[in-house]
Short mmCIF file of C-alpha atoms and ligand atoms in Angstrom, two decimals:
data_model
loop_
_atom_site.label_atom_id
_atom_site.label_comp_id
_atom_site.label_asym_id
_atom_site.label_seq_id
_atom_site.Cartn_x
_atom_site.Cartn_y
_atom_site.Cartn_z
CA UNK A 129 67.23 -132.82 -51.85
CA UNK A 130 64.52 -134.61 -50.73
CA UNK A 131 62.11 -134.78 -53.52
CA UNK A 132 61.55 -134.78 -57.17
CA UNK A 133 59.38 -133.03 -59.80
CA UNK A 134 57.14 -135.36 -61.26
CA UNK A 135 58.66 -134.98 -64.45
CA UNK A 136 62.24 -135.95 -64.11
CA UNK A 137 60.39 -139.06 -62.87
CA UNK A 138 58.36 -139.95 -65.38
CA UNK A 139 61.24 -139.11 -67.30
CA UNK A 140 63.68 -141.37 -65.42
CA UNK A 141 60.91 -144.60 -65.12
CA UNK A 142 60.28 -143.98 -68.72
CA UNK A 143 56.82 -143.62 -68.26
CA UNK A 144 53.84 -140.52 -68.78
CA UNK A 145 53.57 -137.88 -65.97
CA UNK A 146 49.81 -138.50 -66.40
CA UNK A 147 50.40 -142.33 -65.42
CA UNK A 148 52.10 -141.51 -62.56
CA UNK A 149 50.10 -138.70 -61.94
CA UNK A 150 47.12 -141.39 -62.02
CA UNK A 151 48.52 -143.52 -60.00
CA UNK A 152 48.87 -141.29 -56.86
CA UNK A 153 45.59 -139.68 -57.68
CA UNK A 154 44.08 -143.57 -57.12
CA UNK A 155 45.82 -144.15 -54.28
CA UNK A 156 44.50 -140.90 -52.39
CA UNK A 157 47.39 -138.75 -52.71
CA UNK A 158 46.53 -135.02 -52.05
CA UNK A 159 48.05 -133.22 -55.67
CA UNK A 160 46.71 -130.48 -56.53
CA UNK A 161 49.02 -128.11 -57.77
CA UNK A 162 51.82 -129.76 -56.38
CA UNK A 163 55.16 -130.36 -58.87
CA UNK A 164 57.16 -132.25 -56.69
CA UNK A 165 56.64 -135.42 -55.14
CA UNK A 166 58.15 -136.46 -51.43
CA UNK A 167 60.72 -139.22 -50.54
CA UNK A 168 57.57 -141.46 -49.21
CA UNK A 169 55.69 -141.01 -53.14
CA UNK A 170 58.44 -141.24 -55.10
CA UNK A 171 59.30 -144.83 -53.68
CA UNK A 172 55.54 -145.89 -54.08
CA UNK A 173 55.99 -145.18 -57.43
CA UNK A 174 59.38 -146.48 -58.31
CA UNK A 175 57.99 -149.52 -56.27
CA UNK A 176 55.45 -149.70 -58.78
CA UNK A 177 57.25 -149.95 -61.53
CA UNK A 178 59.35 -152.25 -59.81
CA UNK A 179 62.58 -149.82 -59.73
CA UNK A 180 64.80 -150.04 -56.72
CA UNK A 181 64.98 -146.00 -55.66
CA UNK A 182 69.16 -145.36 -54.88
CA UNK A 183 69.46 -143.48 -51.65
CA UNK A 184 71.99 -141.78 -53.23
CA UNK A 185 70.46 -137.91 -54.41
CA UNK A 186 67.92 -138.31 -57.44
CA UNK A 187 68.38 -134.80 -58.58
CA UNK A 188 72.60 -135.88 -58.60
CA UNK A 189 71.41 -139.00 -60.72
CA UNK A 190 69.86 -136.61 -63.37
CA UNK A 191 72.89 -134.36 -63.32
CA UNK A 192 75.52 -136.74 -64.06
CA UNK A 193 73.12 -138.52 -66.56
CA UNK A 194 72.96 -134.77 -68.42
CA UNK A 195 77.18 -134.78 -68.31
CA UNK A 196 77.47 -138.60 -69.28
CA UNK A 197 74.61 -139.73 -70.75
CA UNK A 198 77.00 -142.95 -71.07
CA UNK A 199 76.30 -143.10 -67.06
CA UNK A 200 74.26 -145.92 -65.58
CA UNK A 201 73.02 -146.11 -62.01
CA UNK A 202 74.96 -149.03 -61.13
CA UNK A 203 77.84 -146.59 -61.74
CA UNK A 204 77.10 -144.31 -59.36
CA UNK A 205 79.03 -145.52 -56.70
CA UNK A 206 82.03 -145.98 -58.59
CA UNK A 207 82.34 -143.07 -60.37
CA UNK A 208 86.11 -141.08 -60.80
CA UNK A 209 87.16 -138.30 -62.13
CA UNK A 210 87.87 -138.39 -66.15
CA UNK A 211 89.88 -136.32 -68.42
CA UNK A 212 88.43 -133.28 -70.25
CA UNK A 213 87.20 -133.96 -73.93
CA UNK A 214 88.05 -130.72 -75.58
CA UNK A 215 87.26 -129.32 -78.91
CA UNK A 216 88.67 -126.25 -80.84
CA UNK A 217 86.80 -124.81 -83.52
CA UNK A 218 86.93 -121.85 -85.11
CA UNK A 219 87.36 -119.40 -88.65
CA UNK A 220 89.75 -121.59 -90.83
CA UNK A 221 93.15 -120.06 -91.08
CA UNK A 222 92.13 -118.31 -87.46
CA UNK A 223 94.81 -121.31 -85.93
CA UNK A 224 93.55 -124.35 -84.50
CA UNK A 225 95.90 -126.22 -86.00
CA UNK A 226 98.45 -124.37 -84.74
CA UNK A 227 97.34 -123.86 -81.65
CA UNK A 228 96.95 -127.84 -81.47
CA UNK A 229 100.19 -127.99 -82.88
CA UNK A 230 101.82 -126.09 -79.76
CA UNK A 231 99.76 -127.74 -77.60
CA UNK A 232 101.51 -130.86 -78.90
CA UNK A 233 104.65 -129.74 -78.93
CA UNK A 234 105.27 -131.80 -82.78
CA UNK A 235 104.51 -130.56 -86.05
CA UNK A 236 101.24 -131.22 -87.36
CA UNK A 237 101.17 -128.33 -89.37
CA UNK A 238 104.04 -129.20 -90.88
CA UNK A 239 103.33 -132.97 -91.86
CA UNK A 240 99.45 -131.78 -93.13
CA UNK A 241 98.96 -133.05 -96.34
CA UNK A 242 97.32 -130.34 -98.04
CA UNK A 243 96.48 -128.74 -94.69
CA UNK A 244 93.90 -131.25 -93.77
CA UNK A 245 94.84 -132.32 -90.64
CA UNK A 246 96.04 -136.31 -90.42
CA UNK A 247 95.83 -138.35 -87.71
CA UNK A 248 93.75 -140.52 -85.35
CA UNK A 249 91.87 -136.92 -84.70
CA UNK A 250 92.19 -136.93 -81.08
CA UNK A 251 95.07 -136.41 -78.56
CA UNK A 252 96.01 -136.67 -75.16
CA UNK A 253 98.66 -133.94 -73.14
CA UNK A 254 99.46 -133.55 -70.35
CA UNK A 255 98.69 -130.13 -68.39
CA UNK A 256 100.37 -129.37 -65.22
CA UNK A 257 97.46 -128.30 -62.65
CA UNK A 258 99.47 -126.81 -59.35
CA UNK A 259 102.35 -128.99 -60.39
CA UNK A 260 100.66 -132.08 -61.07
CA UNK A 261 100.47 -133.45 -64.81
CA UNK A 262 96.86 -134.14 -65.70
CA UNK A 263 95.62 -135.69 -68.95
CA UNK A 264 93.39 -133.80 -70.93
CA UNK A 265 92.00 -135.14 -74.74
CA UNK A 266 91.69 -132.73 -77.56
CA UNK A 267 89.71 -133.87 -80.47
CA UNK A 268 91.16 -132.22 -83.58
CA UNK A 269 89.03 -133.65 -86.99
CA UNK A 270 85.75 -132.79 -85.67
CA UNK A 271 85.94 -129.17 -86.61
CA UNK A 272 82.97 -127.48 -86.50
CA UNK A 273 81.14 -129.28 -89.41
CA UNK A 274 81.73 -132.48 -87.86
CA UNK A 275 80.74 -131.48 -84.86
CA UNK A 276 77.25 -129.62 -86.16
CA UNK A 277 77.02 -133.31 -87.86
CA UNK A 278 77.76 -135.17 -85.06
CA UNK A 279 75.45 -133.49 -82.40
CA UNK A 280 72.44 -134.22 -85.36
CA UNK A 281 72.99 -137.62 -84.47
CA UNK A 282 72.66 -137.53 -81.28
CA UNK A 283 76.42 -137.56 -80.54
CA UNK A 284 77.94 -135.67 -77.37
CA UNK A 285 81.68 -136.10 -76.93
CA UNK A 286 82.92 -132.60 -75.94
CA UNK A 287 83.16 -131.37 -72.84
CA UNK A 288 84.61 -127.99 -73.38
CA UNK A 289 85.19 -125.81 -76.90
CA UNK A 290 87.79 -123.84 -77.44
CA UNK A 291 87.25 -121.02 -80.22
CA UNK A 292 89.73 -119.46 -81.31
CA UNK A 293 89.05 -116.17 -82.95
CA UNK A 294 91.83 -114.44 -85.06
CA UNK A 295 93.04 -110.95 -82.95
CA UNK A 296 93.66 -109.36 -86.84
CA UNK A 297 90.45 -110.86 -88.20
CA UNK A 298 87.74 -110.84 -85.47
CA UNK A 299 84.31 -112.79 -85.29
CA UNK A 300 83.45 -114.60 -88.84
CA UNK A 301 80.89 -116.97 -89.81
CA UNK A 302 82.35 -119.81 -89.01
CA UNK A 303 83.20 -118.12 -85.56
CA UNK A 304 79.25 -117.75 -85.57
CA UNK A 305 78.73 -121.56 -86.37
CA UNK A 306 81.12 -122.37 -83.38
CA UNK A 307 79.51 -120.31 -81.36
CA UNK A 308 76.06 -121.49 -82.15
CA UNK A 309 77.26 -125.09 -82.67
CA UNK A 310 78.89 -124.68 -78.78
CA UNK A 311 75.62 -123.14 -77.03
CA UNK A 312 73.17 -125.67 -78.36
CA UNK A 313 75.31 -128.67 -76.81
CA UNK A 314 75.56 -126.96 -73.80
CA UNK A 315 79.59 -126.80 -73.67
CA UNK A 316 80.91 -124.56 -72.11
CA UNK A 317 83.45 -122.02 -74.33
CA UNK A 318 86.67 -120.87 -73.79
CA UNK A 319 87.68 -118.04 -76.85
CA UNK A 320 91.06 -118.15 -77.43
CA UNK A 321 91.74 -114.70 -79.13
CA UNK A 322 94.31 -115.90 -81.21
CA UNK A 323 97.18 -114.50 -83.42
CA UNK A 324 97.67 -111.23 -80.95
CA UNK A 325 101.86 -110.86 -81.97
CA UNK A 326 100.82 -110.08 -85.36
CA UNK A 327 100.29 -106.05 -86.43
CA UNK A 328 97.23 -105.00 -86.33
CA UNK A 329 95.87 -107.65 -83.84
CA UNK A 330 92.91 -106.07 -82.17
CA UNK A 331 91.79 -108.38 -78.88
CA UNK A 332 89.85 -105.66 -77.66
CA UNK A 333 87.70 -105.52 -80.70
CA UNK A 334 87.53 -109.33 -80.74
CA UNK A 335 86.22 -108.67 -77.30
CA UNK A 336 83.84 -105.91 -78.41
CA UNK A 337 82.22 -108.39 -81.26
CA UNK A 338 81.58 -111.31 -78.93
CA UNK A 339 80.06 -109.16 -76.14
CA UNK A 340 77.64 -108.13 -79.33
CA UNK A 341 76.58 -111.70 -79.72
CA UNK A 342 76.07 -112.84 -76.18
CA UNK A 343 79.76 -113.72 -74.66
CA UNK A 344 80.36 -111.20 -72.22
CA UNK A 345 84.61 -111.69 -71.02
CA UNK A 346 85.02 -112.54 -67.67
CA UNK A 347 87.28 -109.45 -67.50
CA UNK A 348 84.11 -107.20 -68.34
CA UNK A 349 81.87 -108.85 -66.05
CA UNK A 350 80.98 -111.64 -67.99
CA UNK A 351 81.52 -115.51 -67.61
CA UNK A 352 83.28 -116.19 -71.16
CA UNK A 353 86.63 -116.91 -70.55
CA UNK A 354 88.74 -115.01 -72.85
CA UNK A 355 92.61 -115.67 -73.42
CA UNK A 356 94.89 -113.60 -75.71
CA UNK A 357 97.28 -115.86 -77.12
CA UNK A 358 99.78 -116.31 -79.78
CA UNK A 359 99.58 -119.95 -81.34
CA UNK A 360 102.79 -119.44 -83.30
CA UNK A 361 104.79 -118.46 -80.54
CA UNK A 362 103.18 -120.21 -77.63
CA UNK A 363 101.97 -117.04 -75.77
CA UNK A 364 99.61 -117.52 -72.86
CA UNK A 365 98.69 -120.95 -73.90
CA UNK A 366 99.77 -122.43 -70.64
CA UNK A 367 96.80 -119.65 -69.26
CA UNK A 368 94.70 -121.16 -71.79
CA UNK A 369 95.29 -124.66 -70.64
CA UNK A 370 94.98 -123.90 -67.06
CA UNK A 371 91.78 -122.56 -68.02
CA UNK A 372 90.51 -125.06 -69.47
CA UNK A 373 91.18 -127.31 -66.76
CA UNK A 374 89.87 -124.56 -64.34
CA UNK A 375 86.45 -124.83 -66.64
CA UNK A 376 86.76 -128.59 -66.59
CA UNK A 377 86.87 -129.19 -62.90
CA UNK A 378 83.53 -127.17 -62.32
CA UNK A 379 82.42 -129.43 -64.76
CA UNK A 380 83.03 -132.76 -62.73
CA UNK A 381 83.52 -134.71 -65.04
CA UNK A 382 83.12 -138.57 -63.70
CA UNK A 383 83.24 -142.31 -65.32
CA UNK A 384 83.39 -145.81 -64.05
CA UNK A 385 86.53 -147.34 -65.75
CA UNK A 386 85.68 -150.45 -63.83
CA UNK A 387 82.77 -151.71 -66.61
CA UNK A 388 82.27 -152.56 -70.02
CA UNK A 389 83.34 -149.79 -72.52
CA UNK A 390 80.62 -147.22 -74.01
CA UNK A 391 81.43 -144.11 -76.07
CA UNK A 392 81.15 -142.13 -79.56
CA UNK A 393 83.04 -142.82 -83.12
CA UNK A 394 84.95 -139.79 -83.52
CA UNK A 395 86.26 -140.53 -87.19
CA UNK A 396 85.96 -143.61 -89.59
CA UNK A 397 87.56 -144.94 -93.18
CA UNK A 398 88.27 -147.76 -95.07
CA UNK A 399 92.38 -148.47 -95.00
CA UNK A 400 93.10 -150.85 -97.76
CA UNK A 401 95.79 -152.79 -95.96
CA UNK A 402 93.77 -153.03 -92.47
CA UNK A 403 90.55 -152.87 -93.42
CA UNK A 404 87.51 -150.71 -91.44
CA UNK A 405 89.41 -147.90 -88.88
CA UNK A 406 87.54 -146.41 -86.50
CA UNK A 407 88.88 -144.04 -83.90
CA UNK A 408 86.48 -144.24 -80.67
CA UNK A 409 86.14 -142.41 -77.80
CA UNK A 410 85.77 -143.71 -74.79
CA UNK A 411 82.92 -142.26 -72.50
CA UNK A 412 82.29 -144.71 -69.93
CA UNK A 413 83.62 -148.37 -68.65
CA UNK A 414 87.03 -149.35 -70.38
CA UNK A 415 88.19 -150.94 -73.78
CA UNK A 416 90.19 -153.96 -74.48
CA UNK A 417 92.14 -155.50 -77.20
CA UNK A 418 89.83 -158.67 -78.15
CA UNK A 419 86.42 -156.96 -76.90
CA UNK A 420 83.53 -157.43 -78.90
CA UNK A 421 82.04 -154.17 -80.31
CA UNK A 422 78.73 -153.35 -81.93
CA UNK A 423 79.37 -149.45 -83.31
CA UNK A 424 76.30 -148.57 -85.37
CA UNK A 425 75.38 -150.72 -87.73
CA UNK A 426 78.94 -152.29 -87.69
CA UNK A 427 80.33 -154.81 -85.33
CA UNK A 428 83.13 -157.05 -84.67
CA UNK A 429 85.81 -157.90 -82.71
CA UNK A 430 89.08 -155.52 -81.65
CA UNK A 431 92.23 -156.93 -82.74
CA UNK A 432 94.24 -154.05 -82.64
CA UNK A 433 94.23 -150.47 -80.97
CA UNK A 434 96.65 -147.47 -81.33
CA UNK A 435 97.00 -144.65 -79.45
CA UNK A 436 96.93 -140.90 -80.66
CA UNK A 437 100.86 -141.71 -81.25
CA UNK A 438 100.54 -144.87 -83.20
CA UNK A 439 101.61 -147.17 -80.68
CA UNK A 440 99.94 -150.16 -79.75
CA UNK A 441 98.00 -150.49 -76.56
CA UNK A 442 96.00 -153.11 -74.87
CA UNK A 443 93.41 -150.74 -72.93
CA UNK A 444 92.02 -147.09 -73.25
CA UNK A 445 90.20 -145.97 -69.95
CA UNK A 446 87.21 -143.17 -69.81
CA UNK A 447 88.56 -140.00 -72.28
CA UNK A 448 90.93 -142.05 -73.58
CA UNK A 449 90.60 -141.77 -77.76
CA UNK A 450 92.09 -144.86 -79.17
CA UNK A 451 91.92 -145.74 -83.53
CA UNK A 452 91.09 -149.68 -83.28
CA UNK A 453 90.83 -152.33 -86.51
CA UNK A 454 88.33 -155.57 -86.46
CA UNK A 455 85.16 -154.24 -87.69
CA UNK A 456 83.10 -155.69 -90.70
CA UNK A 457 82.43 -152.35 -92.04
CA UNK A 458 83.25 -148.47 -91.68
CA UNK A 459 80.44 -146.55 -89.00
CA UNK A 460 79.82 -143.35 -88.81
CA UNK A 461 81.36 -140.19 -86.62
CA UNK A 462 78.86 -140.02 -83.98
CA UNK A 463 77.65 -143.36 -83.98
CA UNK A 464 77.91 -145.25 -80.59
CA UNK A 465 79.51 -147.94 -79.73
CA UNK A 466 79.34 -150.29 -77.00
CA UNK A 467 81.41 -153.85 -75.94
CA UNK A 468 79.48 -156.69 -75.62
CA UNK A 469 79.71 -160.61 -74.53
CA UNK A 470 79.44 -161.95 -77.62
CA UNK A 471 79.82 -162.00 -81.04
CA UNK A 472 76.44 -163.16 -82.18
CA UNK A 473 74.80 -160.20 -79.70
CA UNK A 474 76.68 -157.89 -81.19
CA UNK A 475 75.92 -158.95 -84.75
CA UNK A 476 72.26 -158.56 -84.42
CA UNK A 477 72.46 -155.55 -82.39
CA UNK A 478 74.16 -154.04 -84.99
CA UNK A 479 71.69 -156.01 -88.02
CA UNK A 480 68.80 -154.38 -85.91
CA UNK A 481 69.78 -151.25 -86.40
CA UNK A 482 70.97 -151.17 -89.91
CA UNK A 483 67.44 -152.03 -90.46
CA UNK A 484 66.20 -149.19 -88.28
CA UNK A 485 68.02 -147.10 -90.16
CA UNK A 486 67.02 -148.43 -93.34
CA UNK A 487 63.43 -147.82 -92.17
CA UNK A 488 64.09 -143.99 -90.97
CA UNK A 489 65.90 -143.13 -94.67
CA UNK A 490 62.61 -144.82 -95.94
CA UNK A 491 60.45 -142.95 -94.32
CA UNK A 492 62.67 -140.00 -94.55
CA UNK A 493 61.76 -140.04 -98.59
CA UNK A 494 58.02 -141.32 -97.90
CA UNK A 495 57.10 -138.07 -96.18
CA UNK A 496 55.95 -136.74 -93.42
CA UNK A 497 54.03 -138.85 -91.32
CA UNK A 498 52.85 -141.14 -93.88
CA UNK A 499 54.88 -144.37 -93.36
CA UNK A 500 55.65 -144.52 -89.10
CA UNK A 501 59.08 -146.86 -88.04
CA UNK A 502 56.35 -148.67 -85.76
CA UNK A 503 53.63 -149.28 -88.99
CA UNK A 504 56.45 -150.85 -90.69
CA UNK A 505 57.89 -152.94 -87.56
P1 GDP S 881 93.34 -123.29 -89.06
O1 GDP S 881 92.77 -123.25 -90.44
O2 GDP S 881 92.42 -122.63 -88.08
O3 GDP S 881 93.77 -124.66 -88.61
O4 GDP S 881 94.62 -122.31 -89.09
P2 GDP S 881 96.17 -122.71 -89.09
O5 GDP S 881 96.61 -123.20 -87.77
O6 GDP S 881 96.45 -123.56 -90.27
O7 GDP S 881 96.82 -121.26 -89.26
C1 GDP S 881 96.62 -120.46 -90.40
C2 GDP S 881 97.80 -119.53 -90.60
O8 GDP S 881 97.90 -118.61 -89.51
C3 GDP S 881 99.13 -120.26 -90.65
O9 GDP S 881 99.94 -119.64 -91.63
C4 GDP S 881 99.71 -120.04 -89.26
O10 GDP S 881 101.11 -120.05 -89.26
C5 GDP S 881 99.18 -118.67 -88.92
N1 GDP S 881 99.04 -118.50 -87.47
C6 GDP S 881 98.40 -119.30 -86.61
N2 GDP S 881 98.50 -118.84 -85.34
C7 GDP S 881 99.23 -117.70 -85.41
C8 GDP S 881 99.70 -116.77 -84.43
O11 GDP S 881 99.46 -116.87 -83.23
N3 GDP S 881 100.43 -115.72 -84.90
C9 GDP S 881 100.72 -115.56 -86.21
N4 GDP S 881 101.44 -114.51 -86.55
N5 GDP S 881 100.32 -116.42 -87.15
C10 GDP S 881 99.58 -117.49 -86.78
MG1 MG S 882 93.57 -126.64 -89.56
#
C-alpha cells in the first residue's frame, strides 16, 4: 500500500489529526476531502515530528501492532513465528478441564484439589502439524472471569478461545460470557461441542443455539469452527488441535525473541516458603534467569523460573509461560511486565505507577470528573 489514512497516523505519531491536518494545510497541500495521505506527505510529516518512516508497509506496521501490541518497530525486521496462546472457557462442568487434561495427556483432574485447577495455569504441547511437532500454550486459570478481568485492564494474552459447550447441556450463561468475553477481544473462537459419547448429547442443537446468537458453523456456511468431541475419551481432539493451529496460522502470529522480554502476568500469590510467584507470559523479546523485572507496581530481580512442569529453566522465549520468584511483592493477572537494565529503573518504574494507581482508585471514589490524574500530578 502506498498510503495511509490520516488517522492511523496521527494515531501512530501520537499526535491530533487536526495537527497534522494543519500542518499540510500550511504547507499548501491540496485536502479537501481527502482521507489518505501519499508516500511523499506522510514522510513530510513523520519528518516533522522527527520519526524515521520504515519502508517496510505502514498499514503491516498497524496490523502486527493490533496482534502484538508488545511489537516495536525496531522489531519488524526480526520478527518469527510464535506459538499460539490459547484459552478454553466455557459452562463449568461443560469440560475444560478435561479436555485440558487430554490435551495433556496427565491427570489434572485427578490431582484438583477441590476441582480448582492447580498449577502454574499455563501449558505448553506439542501438536503435530503435517507431521511436524509444533508448540502451542494453553492458559488454563484464566477461565472466563479472569479473562473478563484481565481484558478490563488492558490485558491481551489470548490468541485463540476455545469454548467448549456441553453436547447434553447446550449454550448457558457462562457459554454467553465466553462468547461475549471472546468477541470483544477480537479472538477468534473455536466451539468445541463437548461431551458428544454421552446419551442424549445433541451437537446439532448445540449447533442450532449458537447459529441463534451469531456463530454460524463452518459446516452451515458459517466461519465458526465447530468440533464434536469427547473430552473423556479423546474423540476428535486431534481435529480440534489441528484446528486450532489451522486458526492460528491465519493468525500470523510473530515475535522477536532476540530483545528484552515484554508480556502479561497470567496468575500471582504469595508462597510462604518462596515468597511473591508470579507466572508470566511472555509476549515479545525473551526472559532470563537474573533479569530485572518491573511487573506493575512490583519489581525485582528473577532468581528462579519453572516451567509449566516444575522444572527449572534458564530462558522462556515468545509464548513461552514460565512461574518465576524474586519480586518484592505479588502483581496482578493482567498487569505487564517488562525486563529492564537496572534495578533502580525498575524500582521507580514500578514506584511511579503504584502511585498512578493510587491516584486512579482516588479519583475512582472522588467522582466523576472532579479530581483529574493530571490536577493531582
Ligand atoms: P469444567 O468445570 O468445565 O472444568 O468441567 P470438568 O472437566 O471438570 O468436567 C465436568 C464433568 O464432566 C466431569 O465429571 C467429567 O468427567 C465430565 N466430562 C467431561 N468431558 C466429558 C466427555 O467428553 N464425556 C463425558 N461423558 N463426560 C465428560
Ligand atoms: Mg475445571
Amino acid at each position: 500500500t502506498e498510503g495511509m489514512d490520516i488517522d492511523e497516523l496521527a494515531y501512530q505519531l501520537a499526535v491530533g489529526e487536526s495537527e497534522i491536518l494543519r500542518f499540510l494545510s500550511v504547507r499548501g497541500a491540496m485536502l479537501d476531502n481527502v482521507q489518505t495521505l501519499d508516500k511523499d506527505l506522510v514522510k513530510m510529516v513523520c519528518m516533522e515530528y522527527e520519526v524515521e518512516v520504515l519502508e517496510s508497509d505502514p498499514v503491516r506496521v498497524e496490523e502486527m501492532a493490533k496482534k502484538n501490541e508488545f511489537l516495536d518497530v525496531e522489531d519488524l525486521d526480526k520478527l518469527v513465528a510464535r506459538p499460539p496462546i490459547v484459552t478454553i472457557m466455557g459452562h463449568v462442568d461443560h469440560g475444560k478441564t478435561t479436555l485440558l487434561d487430554y490435551i495433556r495427556k496427565s491427570k489434572v483432574v485427578a490431582s484438583e484439589a477441590g476441582g480448582i485447577t492447580q498449577g502454574i495455569g499455563a501449558y505448553q504441547v506439542l501438536v503435530p502439524v503435517d507431521g511436524n511437532p509444533q508448540a502451542c500454550v494453553f492458559l488454563d486459570t484464566p477461565g472466563h472471569e479472569a479473562f473478563g478481568a484481565m481484558r478490563a485492564r488492558g490485558a491481551k494474552v489470548t490468541d485463540i478461545c476455545i469454548i467448549v459447550v456441553a453436547a447434553d447441556d447446550g449454550v448457558r450463561p457462562q457459554t454467553n460470557e465466553a462468547i461475549a468475553h471472546a468477541k470483544a477481544a477480537g479472538v477468534p473462537i473455536i466451539i468445541a461441542i463437548n461431551k458428544v459419547d454421552k446419551e442424549g448429547a445433541n451437537p446439532e442443537r448445540v449447533m442450532q443455539e449458537l447459529s441463534q446468537i451469531g456463530l454460524m458453523p463452518e459446516m452451515w456456511g458459517g466461519d465458526t469452527p465447530m468440533i464434536q468431541i469427547s473430552a473423556l475419551k479423546g474423540e476428535n481432539v486431534d481435529e480440534l488441535l489441528e484446528t486450532v493451529m489451522l486458526v492460528a496460522e491465519l493468525q500470523e502470529l510473530k515475535a522477536n525473541p532476540d530483545r528484552n522480554a515484554k508480556g502479561t502476568v497470567i496468575e500471582a500469590c504469595l508462597d510462604k516458603a518462596k515468597g511473591p510467584l508470579a507466572t508470566l507470559v511472555v509476549q515479545n523479546g525473551t526472559l532470563n534467569k537474573g533479569d530485572i523485572l518491573v511487573c506493575g507496581e512490583a519489581f525485582g530481580k528473577i532468581r528462579a523460573m519453572y516451567d509449566d512442569r516444575g522444572s527449572l529453566v534458564d530462558q522462556a522465549g515468545p509464548s513461552n509461560a514460565v512461574q518465576i520468584i524474586g519480586l518484592n511483592n505479588v502483581p496482578l493477572a493482567g498487569d505487564e511486565f517488562e525486563s529492564v537494565d537496572d534495578l533502580d529503573v525498575a524500582r521507580e518504574r514500578a514506584n511511579t505507577r503504584a502511585d498512578a494507581m493510587r491516584i486512579e482508585r482516588i479519583n475512582a471514589k472522588a467522582g466523576e470528573g472532579k479530581v483529574t490524574l493530571s490536577s493531582i500530578a
